[in-house]
PDB file of C-alpha atoms in Angstrom:
ATOM      1  CA  UNK A  24     286.495  89.794 130.095  1.00  0.00           C
ATOM      2  CA  UNK A  25     287.472  89.181 134.053  1.00  0.00           C
ATOM      3  CA  UNK A  26     290.834  90.605 133.710  1.00  0.00           C
ATOM      4  CA  UNK A  27     288.585  93.832 131.807  1.00  0.00           C
ATOM      5  CA  UNK A  28     286.249  94.024 134.474  1.00  0.00           C
ATOM      6  CA  UNK A  29     288.889  93.726 137.251  1.00  0.00           C
ATOM      7  CA  UNK A  30     291.125  96.506 135.602  1.00  0.00           C
ATOM      8  CA  UNK A  31     288.082  98.665 135.258  1.00  0.00           C
ATOM      9  CA  UNK A  32     287.498  97.934 139.269  1.00  0.00           C
ATOM     10  CA  UNK A  33     290.915  98.770 140.054  1.00  0.00           C
ATOM     11  CA  UNK A  34     290.582 102.417 138.014  1.00  0.00           C
ATOM     12  CA  UNK A  35     287.189 103.103 139.602  1.00  0.00           C
ATOM     13  CA  UNK A  36     288.090 102.610 143.090  1.00  0.00           C
ATOM     14  CA  UNK A  37     291.199 104.751 142.599  1.00  0.00           C
ATOM     15  CA  UNK A  38     289.730 107.587 141.072  1.00  0.00           C
ATOM     16  CA  UNK A  39     286.495 107.193 144.258  1.00  0.00           C
ATOM     17  CA  UNK A  40     289.927 107.661 146.071  1.00  0.00           C
ATOM     18  CA  UNK A  41     291.171 110.494 144.871  1.00  0.00           C
ATOM     19  CA  UNK A  42     287.684 112.078 144.311  1.00  0.00           C
ATOM     20  CA  UNK A  43     287.523 111.894 147.970  1.00  0.00           C
ATOM     21  CA  UNK A  44     290.990 113.191 148.761  1.00  0.00           C
ATOM     22  CA  UNK A  45     290.040 116.446 146.327  1.00  0.00           C
ATOM     23  CA  UNK A  46     286.710 117.137 147.635  1.00  0.00           C
ATOM     24  CA  UNK A  47     286.909 117.346 151.787  1.00  0.00           C
ATOM     25  CA  UNK A  48     284.074 118.983 153.502  1.00  0.00           C
ATOM     26  CA  UNK A  49     286.208 122.074 154.854  1.00  0.00           C
ATOM     27  CA  UNK A  50     286.632 123.665 150.956  1.00  0.00           C
ATOM     28  CA  UNK A  51     284.372 126.132 151.156  1.00  0.00           C
ATOM     29  CA  UNK A  52     284.125 127.557 154.864  1.00  0.00           C
ATOM     30  CA  UNK A  53     286.966 128.763 157.429  1.00  0.00           C
ATOM     31  CA  UNK A  54     287.673 128.286 160.903  1.00  0.00           C
ATOM     32  CA  UNK A  55     287.113 131.185 163.665  1.00  0.00           C
ATOM     33  CA  UNK A  56     289.890 130.904 165.743  1.00  0.00           C
ATOM     34  CA  UNK A  57     289.226 132.017 168.604  1.00  0.00           C
ATOM     35  CA  UNK A  58     286.128 129.272 169.342  1.00  0.00           C
ATOM     36  CA  UNK A  59     287.645 126.850 166.869  1.00  0.00           C
ATOM     37  CA  UNK A  60     283.999 127.415 165.405  1.00  0.00           C
ATOM     38  CA  UNK A  61     283.534 126.470 161.310  1.00  0.00           C
ATOM     39  CA  UNK A  62     281.967 129.350 159.573  1.00  0.00           C
ATOM     40  CA  UNK A  63     280.402 128.748 155.993  1.00  0.00           C
ATOM     41  CA  UNK A  64     280.933 132.234 154.343  1.00  0.00           C
ATOM     42  CA  UNK A  65     277.464 132.166 152.224  1.00  0.00           C
ATOM     43  CA  UNK A  66     276.290 131.155 155.794  1.00  0.00           C
ATOM     44  CA  UNK A  67     273.881 133.972 156.707  1.00  0.00           C
ATOM     45  CA  UNK A  68     274.030 134.338 160.175  1.00  0.00           C
ATOM     46  CA  UNK A  69     270.614 135.113 161.430  1.00  0.00           C
ATOM     47  CA  UNK A  70     269.822 139.063 163.505  1.00  0.00           C
ATOM     48  CA  UNK A  71     267.429 138.597 166.639  1.00  0.00           C
ATOM     49  CA  UNK A  72     264.559 140.144 165.440  1.00  0.00           C
ATOM     50  CA  UNK A  73     264.275 142.166 168.256  1.00  0.00           C
ATOM     51  CA  UNK A  74     267.015 144.169 166.723  1.00  0.00           C
ATOM     52  CA  UNK A  75     266.567 147.616 164.148  1.00  0.00           C
ATOM     53  CA  UNK A  76     264.528 150.846 164.394  1.00  0.00           C
ATOM     54  CA  UNK A  77     261.028 150.582 165.718  1.00  0.00           C
ATOM     55  CA  UNK A  78     257.499 153.449 165.897  1.00  0.00           C
ATOM     56  CA  UNK A  79     254.381 152.725 167.735  1.00  0.00           C
ATOM     57  CA  UNK A  80     251.591 152.271 166.088  1.00  0.00           C
ATOM     58  CA  UNK A  81     248.913 151.844 168.337  1.00  0.00           C
ATOM     59  CA  UNK A  82     247.918 149.781 171.405  1.00  0.00           C
ATOM     60  CA  UNK A  83     245.572 147.110 172.664  1.00  0.00           C
ATOM     61  CA  UNK A  84     243.791 147.497 175.786  1.00  0.00           C
ATOM     62  CA  UNK A  85     241.645 144.504 176.930  1.00  0.00           C
ATOM     63  CA  UNK A  86     241.498 143.828 173.201  1.00  0.00           C
ATOM     64  CA  UNK A  87     240.032 147.146 172.234  1.00  0.00           C
ATOM     65  CA  UNK A  88     242.235 148.483 169.927  1.00  0.00           C
ATOM     66  CA  UNK A  89     243.744 152.591 169.975  1.00  0.00           C
ATOM     67  CA  UNK A  90     245.614 154.272 167.411  1.00  0.00           C
ATOM     68  CA  UNK A  91     248.158 156.643 167.550  1.00  0.00           C
ATOM     69  CA  UNK A  92     247.597 160.000 166.657  1.00  0.00           C
ATOM     70  CA  UNK A  93     250.540 161.200 164.957  1.00  0.00           C
ATOM     71  CA  UNK A  94     252.429 163.363 166.960  1.00  0.00           C
ATOM     72  CA  UNK A  95     252.213 161.001 169.718  1.00  0.00           C
ATOM     73  CA  UNK A  96     254.567 157.435 169.943  1.00  0.00           C
ATOM     74  CA  UNK A  97     257.605 156.146 170.883  1.00  0.00           C
ATOM     75  CA  UNK A  98     260.424 155.060 168.813  1.00  0.00           C
ATOM     76  CA  UNK A  99     262.426 152.395 169.954  1.00  0.00           C
ATOM     77  CA  UNK A 100     266.520 152.277 168.668  1.00  0.00           C
ATOM     78  CA  UNK A 101     267.937 148.354 169.741  1.00  0.00           C
ATOM     79  CA  UNK A 102     271.324 147.594 168.392  1.00  0.00           C
ATOM     80  CA  UNK A 103     272.888 143.805 168.213  1.00  0.00           C
ATOM     81  CA  UNK A 104     275.232 145.809 171.289  1.00  0.00           C
ATOM     82  CA  UNK A 105     271.956 144.785 173.580  1.00  0.00           C
ATOM     83  CA  UNK A 106     271.571 148.971 173.914  1.00  0.00           C
ATOM     84  CA  UNK A 107     269.746 151.138 172.243  1.00  0.00           C
ATOM     85  CA  UNK A 108     267.274 154.219 173.254  1.00  0.00           C
ATOM     86  CA  UNK A 109     263.746 154.498 173.740  1.00  0.00           C
ATOM     87  CA  UNK A 110     262.230 157.860 172.599  1.00  0.00           C
ATOM     88  CA  UNK A 111     259.123 159.521 173.799  1.00  0.00           C
ATOM     89  CA  UNK A 112     257.051 161.808 171.544  1.00  0.00           C
ATOM     90  CA  UNK A 113     254.114 163.651 172.970  1.00  0.00           C
ATOM     91  CA  UNK A 114     251.858 166.218 171.294  1.00  0.00           C
ATOM     92  CA  UNK A 115     252.665 169.548 172.798  1.00  0.00           C
ATOM     93  CA  UNK A 116     255.544 167.990 174.993  1.00  0.00           C
ATOM     94  CA  UNK A 117     259.045 168.361 174.482  1.00  0.00           C
ATOM     95  CA  UNK A 118     260.910 164.480 173.493  1.00  0.00           C
ATOM     96  CA  UNK A 119     261.789 162.195 175.973  1.00  0.00           C
ATOM     97  CA  UNK A 120     265.034 159.939 175.489  1.00  0.00           C
ATOM     98  CA  UNK A 121     266.440 157.414 177.520  1.00  0.00           C
ATOM     99  CA  UNK A 122     269.528 154.827 177.176  1.00  0.00           C
ATOM    100  CA  UNK A 123     268.686 151.331 177.793  1.00  0.00           C
ATOM    101  CA  UNK A 124     269.841 147.570 177.732  1.00  0.00           C
ATOM    102  CA  UNK A 125     268.272 144.803 176.771  1.00  0.00           C
ATOM    103  CA  UNK A 126     268.820 141.107 177.192  1.00  0.00           C
ATOM    104  CA  UNK A 127     267.453 138.278 175.402  1.00  0.00           C
ATOM    105  CA  UNK A 128     266.323 135.610 178.184  1.00  0.00           C
ATOM    106  CA  UNK A 129     264.454 133.279 175.814  1.00  0.00           C
ATOM    107  CA  UNK A 130     262.675 132.700 172.630  1.00  0.00           C
ATOM    108  CA  UNK A 131     260.800 136.524 171.846  1.00  0.00           C
ATOM    109  CA  UNK A 132     261.211 137.510 175.383  1.00  0.00           C
ATOM    110  CA  UNK A 133     263.429 140.236 176.819  1.00  0.00           C
ATOM    111  CA  UNK A 134     264.876 142.011 179.897  1.00  0.00           C
ATOM    112  CA  UNK A 135     264.935 145.697 179.417  1.00  0.00           C
ATOM    113  CA  UNK A 136     266.469 148.068 181.529  1.00  0.00           C
ATOM    114  CA  UNK A 137     266.012 151.870 181.781  1.00  0.00           C
ATOM    115  CA  UNK A 138     266.945 154.112 184.331  1.00  0.00           C
ATOM    116  CA  UNK A 139     265.274 153.879 187.255  1.00  0.00           C
ATOM    117  CA  UNK A 140     263.032 150.444 185.626  1.00  0.00           C
ATOM    118  CA  UNK A 141     263.760 146.624 184.183  1.00  0.00           C
ATOM    119  CA  UNK A 142     260.709 145.227 182.564  1.00  0.00           C
ATOM    120  CA  UNK A 143     260.238 141.463 181.075  1.00  0.00           C
ATOM    121  CA  UNK A 144     258.855 141.639 177.553  1.00  0.00           C
ATOM    122  CA  UNK A 145     256.667 139.217 175.785  1.00  0.00           C
ATOM    123  CA  UNK A 146     257.024 139.720 172.283  1.00  0.00           C
ATOM    124  CA  UNK A 147     255.609 138.888 169.009  1.00  0.00           C
ATOM    125  CA  UNK A 148     257.022 139.082 165.343  1.00  0.00           C
ATOM    126  CA  UNK A 149     254.940 139.268 162.407  1.00  0.00           C
ATOM    127  CA  UNK A 150     256.474 140.385 158.774  1.00  0.00           C
ATOM    128  CA  UNK A 151     257.261 144.263 160.251  1.00  0.00           C
ATOM    129  CA  UNK A 152     255.096 143.968 162.794  1.00  0.00           C
ATOM    130  CA  UNK A 153     256.149 143.266 166.570  1.00  0.00           C
ATOM    131  CA  UNK A 154     253.980 143.136 169.802  1.00  0.00           C
ATOM    132  CA  UNK A 155     255.242 144.104 173.338  1.00  0.00           C
ATOM    133  CA  UNK A 156     253.182 142.932 176.613  1.00  0.00           C
ATOM    134  CA  UNK A 157     255.497 143.675 179.654  1.00  0.00           C
ATOM    135  CA  UNK A 158     254.692 140.610 182.096  1.00  0.00           C
ATOM    136  CA  UNK A 159     252.549 141.434 185.064  1.00  0.00           C
ATOM    137  CA  UNK A 160     250.341 143.229 182.346  1.00  0.00           C
ATOM    138  CA  UNK A 161     248.646 141.334 180.042  1.00  0.00           C
ATOM    139  CA  UNK A 162     245.835 143.674 179.241  1.00  0.00           C
ATOM    140  CA  UNK A 163     247.995 146.211 177.439  1.00  0.00           C
ATOM    141  CA  UNK A 164     249.908 145.449 174.176  1.00  0.00           C
ATOM    142  CA  UNK A 165     252.045 148.011 172.206  1.00  0.00           C
ATOM    143  CA  UNK A 166     252.077 147.576 168.521  1.00  0.00           C
ATOM    144  CA  UNK A 167     255.407 148.863 166.727  1.00  0.00           C
ATOM    145  CA  UNK A 168     256.721 148.814 163.555  1.00  0.00           C
ATOM    146  CA  UNK A 169     259.680 148.479 162.003  1.00  0.00           C
ATOM    147  CA  UNK A 170     261.379 151.647 160.013  1.00  0.00           C
TER     148      UNK A 170
END
């Protein structure tokens, strides 16, 4: 009986070692040679919520909400290359577009630069809405919807 238990224990130990060698933790990952970072191909890479196409719906002034007219809004097209465009639509006037660059300063805080102007934006995201406050103008909040 001791011999049988000893044999079973040895067999179990051999199978455990084989199992550990055969199933290493890097089987389902690939190495990125540029940065030597292990990347799991099934893991989603998080996309910054600021990136996307946005259209202003309205704005708050001192906590009172004002809805934009259909022909009056701002569209933001923000891409993942830290550039984009801002287009102003104003009833009865020709649309104006400006190229922009952006930089994430910290969570929900971005620096946006258009020709001749730079602003720091504090943002809040909820579902498909983004609320934007320009630092220094906290009594005005612009509301955008993801398109």
